[in-house]
Coordinates of C-alpha atoms and ligand atoms in Angstrom, one line a residue:
M1 CA -12.5 -48.1 -7.2
A2 CA -14.6 -50.9 -8.7
V3 CA -17.8 -51.9 -6.8
W4 CA -18.0 -55.6 -5.7
P5 CA -21.1 -57.5 -4.6
E6 CA -21.0 -59.0 -1.1
N7 CA -21.0 -62.4 -2.8
F8 CA -21.4 -63.9 -6.3
N9 CA -24.2 -66.3 -5.5
T10 CA -27.2 -66.8 -7.7
G11 CA -30.5 -68.7 -7.3
D12 CA -29.8 -70.1 -3.9
I13 CA -32.3 -71.0 -1.1
D14 CA -31.4 -70.9 2.6
S15 CA -27.7 -71.1 1.8
S16 CA -24.5 -69.2 2.6
G17 CA -21.0 -69.1 1.0
E18 CA -19.3 -67.8 -2.2
Y19 CA -19.8 -68.7 -5.9
L20 CA -22.9 -70.8 -5.2
E21 CA -25.4 -71.4 -8.0
N22 CA -28.9 -72.9 -7.4
C23 CA -28.0 -74.5 -4.1
V24 CA -30.5 -75.4 -1.4
C25 CA -29.7 -75.5 2.4
C26 CA -25.9 -75.3 1.9
Q27 CA -24.0 -73.5 4.6
H28 CA -20.5 -72.1 4.4
E29 CA -20.1 -73.6 0.9
Y30 CA -17.7 -72.5 -1.8
N31 CA -17.9 -72.8 -5.6
S32 CA -20.8 -75.2 -5.6
S33 CA -23.8 -75.7 -7.9
K34 CA -27.1 -77.5 -7.9
S35 CA -26.3 -79.1 -4.5
T36 CA -28.4 -79.6 -1.4
D37 CA -27.6 -79.9 2.3
G38 CA -23.9 -79.2 2.2
F39 CA -21.8 -77.9 5.1
F40 CA -18.4 -76.4 4.7
S41 CA -18.0 -78.3 1.3
S42 CA -16.6 -76.9 -1.9
I43 CA -16.5 -77.5 -5.6
S44 CA -19.7 -79.5 -5.3
F45 CA -21.8 -80.3 -8.3
E46 CA -25.3 -82.0 -8.1
F47 CA -24.4 -83.4 -4.7
H48 CA -26.7 -84.1 -1.8
N49 CA -25.6 -84.2 1.8
S50 CA -22.0 -83.4 2.4
A51 CA -19.8 -82.0 5.1
F52 CA -16.1 -80.8 5.0
S53 CA -15.6 -82.3 1.5
T54 CA -14.3 -80.9 -1.7
R55 CA -14.5 -81.8 -5.4
I56 CA -17.6 -83.9 -5.1
S57 CA -20.1 -84.5 -7.8
W58 CA -23.2 -86.6 -8.8
G59 CA -23.5 -88.4 -5.5
S60 CA -24.6 -88.2 -1.9
D61 CA -23.5 -88.6 1.7
T62 CA -19.8 -87.7 2.0
F63 CA -17.8 -86.6 5.0
Y64 CA -14.3 -85.2 5.2
S65 CA -13.4 -86.5 1.7
C66 CA -11.9 -85.1 -1.5
D67 CA -12.6 -86.0 -5.1
T68 CA -15.6 -88.3 -5.0
N69 CA -17.7 -88.8 -8.1
E70 CA -20.9 -90.8 -8.6
S71 CA -20.5 -92.2 -5.0
S72 CA -22.3 -92.4 -1.8
D73 CA -21.5 -92.9 1.9
I74 CA -17.9 -92.0 1.7
K75 CA -15.8 -91.0 4.7
F76 CA -12.2 -89.8 4.9
C77 CA -11.4 -90.8 1.3
F78 CA -9.4 -89.3 -1.5
R79 CA -10.4 -89.9 -5.1
V80 CA -13.0 -92.6 -4.9
W81 CA -15.3 -92.9 -7.9
R82 CA -18.5 -94.9 -8.6
S83 CA -18.3 -96.5 -5.1
R84 CA -20.2 -96.7 -1.9
K85 CA -19.6 -97.3 1.8
M86 CA -15.9 -96.6 1.7
E87 CA -13.6 -95.3 4.5
Y88 CA -10.0 -94.2 4.4
C89 CA -9.5 -95.3 0.8
M90 CA -7.5 -93.7 -2.0
D91 CA -7.8 -94.1 -5.8
C92 CA -10.5 -96.8 -5.7
M93 CA -13.1 -97.2 -8.5
N94 CA -16.3 -99.2 -8.6
C95 CA -15.9 -100.6 -5.1
E96 CA -18.2 -101.2 -2.1
N97 CA -17.5 -101.7 1.6
C98 CA -13.7 -101.2 1.7
F99 CA -11.6 -99.8 4.4
G100 CA -8.0 -98.5 4.2
C101 CA -7.5 -99.6 0.6
F102 CA -5.6 -98.1 -2.3
G103 CA -6.0 -98.4 -6.1
L104 CA -8.7 -101.1 -6.1
Q105 CA -11.1 -101.7 -9.0
R106 CA -14.4 -103.6 -8.6
K107 CA -13.8 -105.0 -5.1
S108 CA -15.9 -105.3 -1.9
F109 CA -15.2 -106.3 1.7
H110 CA -11.5 -105.5 1.4
I111 CA -9.3 -104.1 4.2
F112 CA -5.8 -102.8 3.4
N113 CA -6.3 -104.4 -0.1
V114 CA -6.9 -107.9 1.4
S115 CA -10.2 -109.7 0.7
Y116 CA -12.4 -110.9 3.6
T117 CA -15.9 -112.5 4.0
E118 CA -18.6 -110.0 4.9
E119 CA -18.7 -111.4 8.5
E120 CA -14.9 -111.1 8.9
Y121 CA -14.9 -107.6 7.3
W122 CA -17.3 -106.0 9.8
Q123 CA -15.5 -107.6 12.8
K124 CA -12.1 -106.5 11.6
V125 CA -13.3 -103.0 10.7
D126 CA -14.7 -102.7 14.2
E127 CA -11.4 -103.7 15.8
I128 CA -9.4 -101.3 13.6
K129 CA -11.8 -98.4 14.3
C130 CA -11.6 -99.1 18.1
A131 CA -7.8 -99.1 17.9
M132 CA -7.8 -95.9 15.9
L133 CA -10.2 -94.2 18.3
E134 CA -8.0 -95.1 21.2
R135 CA -5.0 -93.6 19.4
G136 CA -7.0 -90.5 18.5
E137 CA -6.7 -91.3 14.8
Y138 CA -10.3 -92.1 13.7
G139 CA -11.9 -89.0 12.3
E140 CA -8.7 -87.4 11.0
F141 CA -8.0 -87.1 7.3
F142 CA -4.9 -88.6 5.7
P143 CA -1.7 -86.8 6.8
A144 CA 0.1 -84.4 4.4
I145 CA 2.7 -87.0 3.5
F146 CA 0.0 -88.9 1.6
S147 CA -0.5 -86.0 -0.9
A148 CA 0.2 -87.5 -4.3
V149 CA 1.3 -84.3 -5.9
G150 CA 3.2 -83.0 -2.9
F151 CA 1.4 -80.7 -0.5
Q152 CA 3.3 -77.6 -1.5
F153 CA 2.2 -78.0 -5.1
S154 CA -1.5 -78.7 -4.2
M155 CA -4.6 -76.7 -5.0
G156 CA -4.6 -75.7 -1.4
D157 CA -1.3 -74.0 -1.9
A158 CA -2.4 -72.5 -5.2
F159 CA -5.2 -70.8 -3.3
F160 CA -3.6 -69.9 0.0
G161 CA 0.2 -69.9 -0.6
Y162 CA 1.3 -71.6 2.6
S163 CA 4.3 -70.2 4.3
A164 CA 7.3 -72.5 5.2
D165 CA 6.2 -72.1 8.9
E166 CA 2.6 -73.3 8.1
L167 CA 3.9 -76.2 6.0
Q168 CA 6.1 -77.2 8.9
K169 CA 3.2 -77.1 11.4
M170 CA 1.2 -79.4 9.1
N171 CA 4.2 -81.8 9.0
V172 CA 4.5 -81.5 5.3
P173 CA 7.5 -83.3 3.8
M174 CA 9.4 -80.7 1.7
L175 CA 10.0 -82.1 -1.8
D176 CA 12.6 -80.8 -4.2
P177 CA 10.5 -79.0 -6.8
N178 CA 13.0 -79.7 -9.6
S179 CA 13.3 -83.5 -8.9
G180 CA 11.8 -85.4 -11.8
A181 CA 10.6 -82.3 -13.6
V182 CA 10.7 -82.6 -17.4
V183 CA 11.2 -79.1 -18.7
V184 CA 12.6 -79.8 -22.2
T185 CA 12.7 -83.0 -24.2
D186 CA 15.9 -82.0 -26.1
E187 CA 18.8 -83.2 -23.8
T188 CA 21.3 -80.8 -25.4
K189 CA 19.3 -77.9 -24.0
V190 CA 18.9 -79.0 -20.4
S191 CA 21.9 -77.0 -19.1
D192 CA 21.1 -74.1 -21.3
V193 CA 19.2 -72.1 -18.6
I194 CA 18.1 -68.6 -19.3
F195 CA 16.3 -65.9 -17.2
P196 CA 12.9 -64.5 -18.1
E197 CA 14.3 -61.0 -18.1
V198 CA 16.1 -61.7 -21.5
L199 CA 12.9 -62.7 -23.2
P200 CA 11.7 -60.2 -25.8
D201 CA 8.5 -58.3 -24.7
S202 CA 6.5 -59.3 -27.8
S203 CA 5.9 -62.9 -29.0
L204 CA 5.9 -61.5 -32.5
D205 CA 9.6 -60.6 -32.2
S206 CA 11.5 -63.0 -34.5
K207 CA 14.2 -63.3 -31.8
V208 CA 11.7 -65.3 -29.7
D209 CA 12.2 -68.4 -31.7
E210 CA 15.7 -69.0 -30.3
Y211 CA 14.2 -69.4 -26.8
V212 CA 11.7 -72.1 -27.7
G213 CA 12.5 -75.4 -25.9
R214 CA 15.1 -73.9 -23.5
P215 CA 14.8 -74.1 -19.7
I216 CA 13.8 -70.7 -18.3
L217 CA 14.3 -70.2 -14.5
D218 CA 11.6 -68.6 -12.4
S219 CA 14.1 -67.6 -9.7
K220 CA 11.4 -66.5 -7.3
I221 CA 10.2 -70.1 -6.8
G222 CA 13.4 -71.8 -8.0
R223 CA 11.7 -73.7 -10.8
K224 CA 12.2 -74.0 -14.5
Y225 CA 9.7 -74.0 -17.3
S226 CA 9.9 -73.9 -21.1
I227 CA 7.9 -72.6 -24.0
T228 CA 7.0 -75.1 -26.7
S229 CA 6.6 -74.2 -30.4
D230 CA 2.8 -74.9 -30.2
E231 CA 2.6 -72.6 -27.2
L232 CA 4.5 -69.8 -29.0
A233 CA 2.2 -70.2 -32.1
L234 CA -0.8 -69.6 -29.7
Y235 CA 0.8 -66.5 -28.1
R236 CA 1.5 -65.1 -31.6
R237 CA -2.0 -65.8 -32.8
L238 CA -3.6 -64.1 -29.8
H239 CA -0.9 -61.4 -29.7
L240 CA 0.1 -62.3 -26.1
P241 CA 3.4 -61.6 -24.5
L242 CA 5.7 -64.5 -23.4
P243 CA 5.2 -65.8 -19.9
H244 CA 7.8 -64.6 -17.4
Q245 CA 6.8 -67.0 -14.6
H246 CA 6.5 -70.7 -14.0
F247 CA 3.1 -72.0 -15.0
L248 CA 2.2 -72.9 -11.4
T249 CA 2.9 -69.3 -10.4
R250 CA 0.6 -68.2 -13.3
L251 CA -2.1 -70.6 -12.1
S252 CA -1.9 -69.3 -8.6
N253 CA -2.0 -65.7 -9.7
L254 CA -5.1 -66.4 -11.7
I255 CA -6.8 -68.4 -8.9
R256 CA -6.0 -65.7 -6.4
M257 CA -7.9 -63.1 -8.5
S258 CA -11.1 -64.9 -7.4
N259 CA -12.5 -64.7 -3.9
F260 CA -11.3 -67.2 -1.3
S261 CA -13.6 -69.4 0.8
V262 CA -12.7 -67.3 3.9
P263 CA -15.5 -65.1 5.1
E264 CA -15.0 -61.6 6.4
L265 CA -17.5 -59.5 8.3
T266 CA -17.8 -56.0 6.9
E267 CA -20.4 -53.4 6.1
C268 CA -22.0 -52.3 2.8
Q269 CA -20.1 -49.2 1.7
N270 CA -23.3 -47.7 0.5
C271 CA -25.9 -48.3 3.2
Q272 CA -23.6 -49.5 6.1
K273 CA -25.6 -52.7 6.6
K274 CA -23.6 -55.5 8.2
I275 CA -22.7 -58.1 5.5
T276 CA -20.4 -61.1 5.1
T277 CA -18.1 -61.0 2.1
Y278 CA -15.2 -63.3 1.1
K279 CA -11.5 -62.4 1.1
N280 CA -9.6 -61.7 -2.0
A281 CA -5.8 -62.0 -2.1
T282 CA -5.2 -59.9 -5.2
F283 CA -7.8 -57.1 -4.6
S284 CA -7.4 -56.4 -1.0
E285 CA -8.9 -52.9 -1.2
R286 CA -12.4 -53.3 -2.4
R287 CA -15.6 -51.3 -2.4
V288 CA -18.1 -54.0 -1.3
F289 CA -21.9 -53.4 -1.5
C290 CA -24.8 -55.5 -0.1
L291 CA -26.7 -57.2 -2.9
A292 CA -29.6 -54.7 -2.8
C293 CA -27.2 -51.8 -3.2
Y294 CA -25.1 -53.6 -5.8
N295 CA -28.2 -54.4 -8.0
Q296 CA -29.3 -50.7 -7.6
F297 CA -25.7 -49.6 -8.6
L298 CA -25.8 -51.9 -11.7
E299 CA -29.2 -50.5 -12.8
Q300 CA -28.0 -46.9 -12.4
N301 CA -24.7 -47.5 -14.2
N302 CA -26.0 -50.0 -16.9
Ligands
LIG401 ZN1 -26.2 -51.7 1.1

């Protein structure tokens, strides 16, 4: 059985988490680099001061937000770039002091996409926050129904593979995965569904050409995909087999070969020291060593 290190971190100071690179004072972080003072944040790059946030880069001071670039002082936001002092906003760029807005560009002192004077803005934001606090809403992130891609097709699902029960508990609206999906551009081939089992094993097989541009059903997830001529040319050039699964299944399988952000207490299987490692969905049976034993193992085994 292959030997794994307790984590894959490099060059960190006073930090904990998985896949960290040159981070300082980051705790329970995941997949972050060159960041400082993070707490339960992930996919953070050159970011200072964050908590419970993900996909954050080149900025500072974010709380409970996702996808913030070159921004500061961002709370409960989703995809807010080159902005500051924003709360409960989505898809806003180059904005400042906005609350509950969507899709704004170069605006300030807006609430629900309506412009206010600075004085009116702070008064109204106070009133809204007080009402939200009374209803127990302030401090919560957007509910699952706000997910632009559909919660069951999100990166969260790609990582964790939520069960139907978990999705129901999170009040996730279940979307039809085939609604609006464009599988093939040739209308004459839309009803011409085939199953992956009939695909030849090798992409070099000349019979493969007849399957290009036809809908292929991944019956496990009930979704169709197709193979384009450019894609086939790549498989042939690299001598790869044809894919037998929908591309989201392939993406999930690839992601799940890496470690999760979920910690697990265990002991080094060489020196029995207590260590924290990170769960892996694909390789559940692993021989995990503490970093000292892992480095020693590498030296002894080249
Ligand atoms: Zn050890």
